[in-house]
């Protein structure tokens, strides 16, 4: 039986991934690679929608690959590569741009939010066409599943619409992908503002747990996270968004269920609970950070892994691109 195909991507826009990236997406990447044919890419071209110093972009790209491997993405079990190493992503993106409606693309909430924040003059066209490049990333690999966090649902819906439109106009070309979004962990919130998602572009990093941050800094952030009203450690997203977020984090990392953790902290206060969450997070991340730093010391080996991944990815991507061109009527 052929294994089901999986594809996902992550942007190298910062020095470190955060806990939301891990629990919302990468943790599922690691699980799915066991029994799926998995393709995972660091989407460095998407990161160009934010102006970055070239040396910093290169550093962050390698740091992203190192973190993925340290988090458990195994290049022996999956295909790990850089988006810019496979030119077919840009080539299919243009086809997707010619298929997507202007109004349809204007409705993407990520674009609306980001462009509203920076204003039209400072918003690059690439931010607008970003979802069509993402659709190309996905459709090139004919995946069954796309493991992502909740915030990517709309982009996957657009990808499905574009795939369906193309297939009905030009004949069956693309597999219809499905978003793979877990109930728990799909939206990890900011520790200081627990009604907003944990985000790399947050105004303050006080509420963001970064994988590459020191254990002391992360412990401090958790212990000084926003405190809800009341005293009991109970999961209630409306009345106790901060505690509920911490319960989700604890449970996802420790493997204990939320009711089990609630029971453990019956009669104890928020302070004890926060200390326990800090301990769970710090001990979970400690070896991961160390492994990522170790991998970064040997850039040559890291690049070799990525080049080998790109060689495998190109074979699949170029086949889909050739079929797409043929079905469109582009002469061979
Ligand atoms: P990016 O780089 O912003 O985030 C990577 C993954 O992390 C998830 N995520 C979260 N999950 C739970 N809680 C949070 N607070 C949280 N913050 C981020 C995201 O949902 C994502 O799965 N557009 C994509 C990158 C991309 C992509 C693709 C993804 C480009 N091409 C093809 C899948 C397939 C993005 O900006 O992810």
PDB file of C-alpha atoms in Angstrom, residues 111-273:
ATOM      1  CA  UNK A 111      -3.082  39.819   4.376  1.00  0.00           C
ATOM      2  CA  UNK A 112      -5.769  42.154   5.715  1.00  0.00           C
ATOM      3  CA  UNK A 113      -4.290  42.160   9.236  1.00  0.00           C
ATOM      4  CA  UNK A 114      -0.698  42.647   8.159  1.00  0.00           C
ATOM      5  CA  UNK A 115      -1.428  45.274   5.499  1.00  0.00           C
ATOM      6  CA  UNK A 116      -3.671  47.213   7.875  1.00  0.00           C
ATOM      7  CA  UNK A 117      -0.896  47.300  10.440  1.00  0.00           C
ATOM      8  CA  UNK A 118       1.745  48.619   8.025  1.00  0.00           C
ATOM      9  CA  UNK A 119      -0.388  50.721   5.636  1.00  0.00           C
ATOM     10  CA  UNK A 120      -0.638  50.314   1.829  1.00  0.00           C
ATOM     11  CA  UNK A 121       2.595  52.107   0.990  1.00  0.00           C
ATOM     12  CA  UNK A 122       4.644  49.842   3.204  1.00  0.00           C
ATOM     13  CA  UNK A 123       2.869  46.653   2.184  1.00  0.00           C
ATOM     14  CA  UNK A 124       4.698  44.760  -0.551  1.00  0.00           C
ATOM     15  CA  UNK A 125       2.855  43.057  -3.422  1.00  0.00           C
ATOM     16  CA  UNK A 126       4.420  39.775  -2.275  1.00  0.00           C
ATOM     17  CA  UNK A 127       2.314  39.883   0.862  1.00  0.00           C
ATOM     18  CA  UNK A 128      -0.771  39.938  -1.354  1.00  0.00           C
ATOM     19  CA  UNK A 129       0.385  37.079  -3.567  1.00  0.00           C
ATOM     20  CA  UNK A 130       1.738  35.113  -0.566  1.00  0.00           C
ATOM     21  CA  UNK A 131      -1.232  32.649  -0.389  1.00  0.00           C
ATOM     22  CA  UNK A 132      -0.816  31.745  -4.076  1.00  0.00           C
ATOM     23  CA  UNK A 133       2.833  30.835  -3.456  1.00  0.00           C
ATOM     24  CA  UNK A 134       1.653  28.799  -0.484  1.00  0.00           C
ATOM     25  CA  UNK A 135      -0.910  27.046  -2.711  1.00  0.00           C
ATOM     26  CA  UNK A 136       1.929  26.206  -5.109  1.00  0.00           C
ATOM     27  CA  UNK A 137       4.083  24.878  -2.232  1.00  0.00           C
ATOM     28  CA  UNK A 138       1.293  22.505  -1.372  1.00  0.00           C
ATOM     29  CA  UNK A 139      -0.125  21.428  -4.737  1.00  0.00           C
ATOM     30  CA  UNK A 140       3.269  20.608  -6.278  1.00  0.00           C
ATOM     31  CA  UNK A 141       3.608  17.646  -3.907  1.00  0.00           C
ATOM     32  CA  UNK A 142       0.079  16.224  -4.329  1.00  0.00           C
ATOM     33  CA  UNK A 143      -0.333  15.836  -0.553  1.00  0.00           C
ATOM     34  CA  UNK A 144      -3.305  14.273   1.209  1.00  0.00           C
ATOM     35  CA  UNK A 145      -2.693  16.240   4.411  1.00  0.00           C
ATOM     36  CA  UNK A 146      -1.261  19.621   5.376  1.00  0.00           C
ATOM     37  CA  UNK A 147      -0.489  19.802   9.128  1.00  0.00           C
ATOM     38  CA  UNK A 148      -0.802  23.424  10.296  1.00  0.00           C
ATOM     39  CA  UNK A 149      -2.160  25.549  13.133  1.00  0.00           C
ATOM     40  CA  UNK A 150      -5.632  27.073  13.084  1.00  0.00           C
ATOM     41  CA  UNK A 151      -4.389  30.401  11.637  1.00  0.00           C
ATOM     42  CA  UNK A 152      -3.563  28.683   8.329  1.00  0.00           C
ATOM     43  CA  UNK A 153      -7.024  27.204   7.754  1.00  0.00           C
ATOM     44  CA  UNK A 154      -8.089  29.953   5.364  1.00  0.00           C
ATOM     45  CA  UNK A 155      -4.969  29.558   3.208  1.00  0.00           C
ATOM     46  CA  UNK A 156      -5.591  25.841   2.915  1.00  0.00           C
ATOM     47  CA  UNK A 157      -9.218  26.514   1.947  1.00  0.00           C
ATOM     48  CA  UNK A 158      -7.994  28.854  -0.800  1.00  0.00           C
ATOM     49  CA  UNK A 159      -5.546  26.176  -1.956  1.00  0.00           C
ATOM     50  CA  UNK A 160      -8.410  23.687  -2.210  1.00  0.00           C
ATOM     51  CA  UNK A 161     -10.531  26.183  -4.162  1.00  0.00           C
ATOM     52  CA  UNK A 162      -7.680  26.800  -6.592  1.00  0.00           C
ATOM     53  CA  UNK A 163      -6.991  23.072  -7.012  1.00  0.00           C
ATOM     54  CA  UNK A 164     -10.683  22.386  -7.672  1.00  0.00           C
ATOM     55  CA  UNK A 165     -10.930  25.262 -10.154  1.00  0.00           C
ATOM     56  CA  UNK A 166      -7.851  24.135 -12.046  1.00  0.00           C
ATOM     57  CA  UNK A 167      -8.969  20.501 -12.147  1.00  0.00           C
ATOM     58  CA  UNK A 168     -12.421  21.364 -13.448  1.00  0.00           C
ATOM     59  CA  UNK A 169     -11.111  23.745 -16.136  1.00  0.00           C
ATOM     60  CA  UNK A 170      -8.081  21.823 -17.342  1.00  0.00           C
ATOM     61  CA  UNK A 171      -8.577  18.236 -16.216  1.00  0.00           C
ATOM     62  CA  UNK A 172      -7.497  16.340 -13.114  1.00  0.00           C
ATOM     63  CA  UNK A 173      -4.039  17.643 -12.169  1.00  0.00           C
ATOM     64  CA  UNK A 174      -3.931  18.234  -8.426  1.00  0.00           C
ATOM     65  CA  UNK A 175      -4.748  16.039  -5.459  1.00  0.00           C
ATOM     66  CA  UNK A 176      -7.252  17.806  -3.160  1.00  0.00           C
ATOM     67  CA  UNK A 177      -5.324  18.460   0.088  1.00  0.00           C
ATOM     68  CA  UNK A 178      -6.886  18.530   3.532  1.00  0.00           C
ATOM     69  CA  UNK A 179      -5.833  20.695   6.459  1.00  0.00           C
ATOM     70  CA  UNK A 180      -4.693  18.568   9.398  1.00  0.00           C
ATOM     71  CA  UNK A 181      -5.453  20.714  12.437  1.00  0.00           C
ATOM     72  CA  UNK A 182      -5.560  19.229  15.916  1.00  0.00           C
ATOM     73  CA  UNK A 183      -8.174  20.358  18.423  1.00  0.00           C
ATOM     74  CA  UNK A 184      -5.669  20.852  21.198  1.00  0.00           C
ATOM     75  CA  UNK A 185      -2.604  22.956  20.445  1.00  0.00           C
ATOM     76  CA  UNK A 186      -3.964  24.379  17.190  1.00  0.00           C
ATOM     77  CA  UNK A 187      -3.951  27.804  18.788  1.00  0.00           C
ATOM     78  CA  UNK A 188      -1.450  28.493  21.532  1.00  0.00           C
ATOM     79  CA  UNK A 189      -1.984  31.946  22.960  1.00  0.00           C
ATOM     80  CA  UNK A 190       0.293  34.726  24.138  1.00  0.00           C
ATOM     81  CA  UNK A 191       1.131  34.415  27.847  1.00  0.00           C
ATOM     82  CA  UNK A 192       0.529  38.103  28.508  1.00  0.00           C
ATOM     83  CA  UNK A 193      -2.481  38.463  26.231  1.00  0.00           C
ATOM     84  CA  UNK A 194      -4.089  35.006  26.330  1.00  0.00           C
ATOM     85  CA  UNK A 195      -6.930  35.922  23.991  1.00  0.00           C
ATOM     86  CA  UNK A 196      -4.474  36.496  21.091  1.00  0.00           C
ATOM     87  CA  UNK A 197      -2.364  33.824  19.441  1.00  0.00           C
ATOM     88  CA  UNK A 198       1.290  33.461  20.328  1.00  0.00           C
ATOM     89  CA  UNK A 199       3.014  35.139  17.398  1.00  0.00           C
ATOM     90  CA  UNK A 200       6.494  35.884  16.133  1.00  0.00           C
ATOM     91  CA  UNK A 201       5.331  39.384  15.296  1.00  0.00           C
ATOM     92  CA  UNK A 202       3.918  40.173  18.758  1.00  0.00           C
ATOM     93  CA  UNK A 203       4.661  43.688  19.987  1.00  0.00           C
ATOM     94  CA  UNK A 204       6.298  42.346  23.130  1.00  0.00           C
ATOM     95  CA  UNK A 205       8.112  39.024  23.396  1.00  0.00           C
ATOM     96  CA  UNK A 206       7.187  38.745  27.092  1.00  0.00           C
ATOM     97  CA  UNK A 207       4.324  36.407  26.283  1.00  0.00           C
ATOM     98  CA  UNK A 208       6.157  34.335  23.654  1.00  0.00           C
ATOM     99  CA  UNK A 209       8.055  31.160  24.585  1.00  0.00           C
ATOM    100  CA  UNK A 210      10.948  30.792  22.198  1.00  0.00           C
ATOM    101  CA  UNK A 211      12.610  27.458  21.648  1.00  0.00           C
ATOM    102  CA  UNK A 212      16.086  28.993  21.435  1.00  0.00           C
ATOM    103  CA  UNK A 213      15.649  31.236  24.463  1.00  0.00           C
ATOM    104  CA  UNK A 214      17.515  30.408  27.681  1.00  0.00           C
ATOM    105  CA  UNK A 215      15.691  28.134  30.171  1.00  0.00           C
ATOM    106  CA  UNK A 216      15.836  30.923  32.791  1.00  0.00           C
ATOM    107  CA  UNK A 217      14.183  33.447  30.460  1.00  0.00           C
ATOM    108  CA  UNK A 218      11.415  31.016  29.543  1.00  0.00           C
ATOM    109  CA  UNK A 219      10.784  30.030  33.167  1.00  0.00           C
ATOM    110  CA  UNK A 220      10.501  33.692  34.080  1.00  0.00           C
ATOM    111  CA  UNK A 221       8.017  34.387  31.285  1.00  0.00           C
ATOM    112  CA  UNK A 222       5.768  31.535  32.430  1.00  0.00           C
ATOM    113  CA  UNK A 223       5.926  32.478  36.104  1.00  0.00           C
ATOM    114  CA  UNK A 224       5.012  36.072  35.296  1.00  0.00           C
ATOM    115  CA  UNK A 225       2.290  35.175  32.779  1.00  0.00           C
ATOM    116  CA  UNK A 226      -1.019  37.001  33.046  1.00  0.00           C
ATOM    117  CA  UNK A 227      -3.080  35.840  36.002  1.00  0.00           C
ATOM    118  CA  UNK A 228      -6.795  35.162  35.637  1.00  0.00           C
ATOM    119  CA  UNK A 229      -9.378  35.952  38.290  1.00  0.00           C
ATOM    120  CA  UNK A 230     -10.289  33.205  40.788  1.00  0.00           C
ATOM    121  CA  UNK A 231      -7.958  30.686  42.380  1.00  0.00           C
ATOM    122  CA  UNK A 232      -8.683  27.245  40.958  1.00  0.00           C
ATOM    123  CA  UNK A 233      -6.675  25.651  38.204  1.00  0.00           C
ATOM    124  CA  UNK A 234      -9.516  24.849  35.820  1.00  0.00           C
ATOM    125  CA  UNK A 235      -9.873  24.762  32.062  1.00  0.00           C
ATOM    126  CA  UNK A 236     -12.337  27.464  31.041  1.00  0.00           C
ATOM    127  CA  UNK A 237     -11.273  29.413  27.980  1.00  0.00           C
ATOM    128  CA  UNK A 238     -13.807  32.216  28.484  1.00  0.00           C
ATOM    129  CA  UNK A 239     -13.291  32.889  32.193  1.00  0.00           C
ATOM    130  CA  UNK A 240      -9.712  31.696  32.580  1.00  0.00           C
ATOM    131  CA  UNK A 241      -7.963  32.160  29.228  1.00  0.00           C
ATOM    132  CA  UNK A 242      -4.488  32.361  30.806  1.00  0.00           C
ATOM    133  CA  UNK A 243      -4.784  29.222  32.929  1.00  0.00           C
ATOM    134  CA  UNK A 244      -6.493  27.340  30.073  1.00  0.00           C
ATOM    135  CA  UNK A 245      -3.613  28.213  27.755  1.00  0.00           C
ATOM    136  CA  UNK A 246      -1.079  27.005  30.338  1.00  0.00           C
ATOM    137  CA  UNK A 247      -3.085  23.804  30.831  1.00  0.00           C
ATOM    138  CA  UNK A 248      -2.980  23.161  27.088  1.00  0.00           C
ATOM    139  CA  UNK A 249       0.790  23.750  27.027  1.00  0.00           C
ATOM    140  CA  UNK A 250       1.406  21.501  30.045  1.00  0.00           C
ATOM    141  CA  UNK A 251      -0.798  18.729  28.694  1.00  0.00           C
ATOM    142  CA  UNK A 252       0.696  18.824  25.161  1.00  0.00           C
ATOM    143  CA  UNK A 253       4.240  18.567  26.502  1.00  0.00           C
ATOM    144  CA  UNK A 254       3.802  16.284  29.519  1.00  0.00           C
ATOM    145  CA  UNK A 255       1.281  13.945  27.930  1.00  0.00           C
ATOM    146  CA  UNK A 256      -0.990  14.149  31.016  1.00  0.00           C
ATOM    147  CA  UNK A 257      -4.617  14.908  30.227  1.00  0.00           C
ATOM    148  CA  UNK A 258      -6.104  18.261  31.248  1.00  0.00           C
ATOM    149  CA  UNK A 259      -8.458  16.662  33.869  1.00  0.00           C
ATOM    150  CA  UNK A 260      -5.448  14.860  35.365  1.00  0.00           C
ATOM    151  CA  UNK A 261      -3.540  18.118  35.702  1.00  0.00           C
ATOM    152  CA  UNK A 262      -6.592  19.920  37.152  1.00  0.00           C
ATOM    153  CA  UNK A 263      -6.851  17.164  39.731  1.00  0.00           C
ATOM    154  CA  UNK A 264      -3.181  17.395  40.640  1.00  0.00           C
ATOM    155  CA  UNK A 265      -3.560  21.105  41.398  1.00  0.00           C
ATOM    156  CA  UNK A 266      -6.863  20.906  43.295  1.00  0.00           C
ATOM    157  CA  UNK A 267      -6.607  23.113  46.360  1.00  0.00           C
ATOM    158  CA  UNK A 268      -3.295  24.602  45.209  1.00  0.00           C
ATOM    159  CA  UNK A 269      -2.934  28.117  43.801  1.00  0.00           C
ATOM    160  CA  UNK A 270      -1.909  29.563  40.465  1.00  0.00           C
ATOM    161  CA  UNK A 271       1.660  30.101  41.712  1.00  0.00           C
ATOM    162  CA  UNK A 272       2.332  26.386  42.226  1.00  0.00           C
ATOM    163  CA  UNK A 273       0.747  25.585  38.907  1.00  0.00           C
TER     164      UNK A 273
END
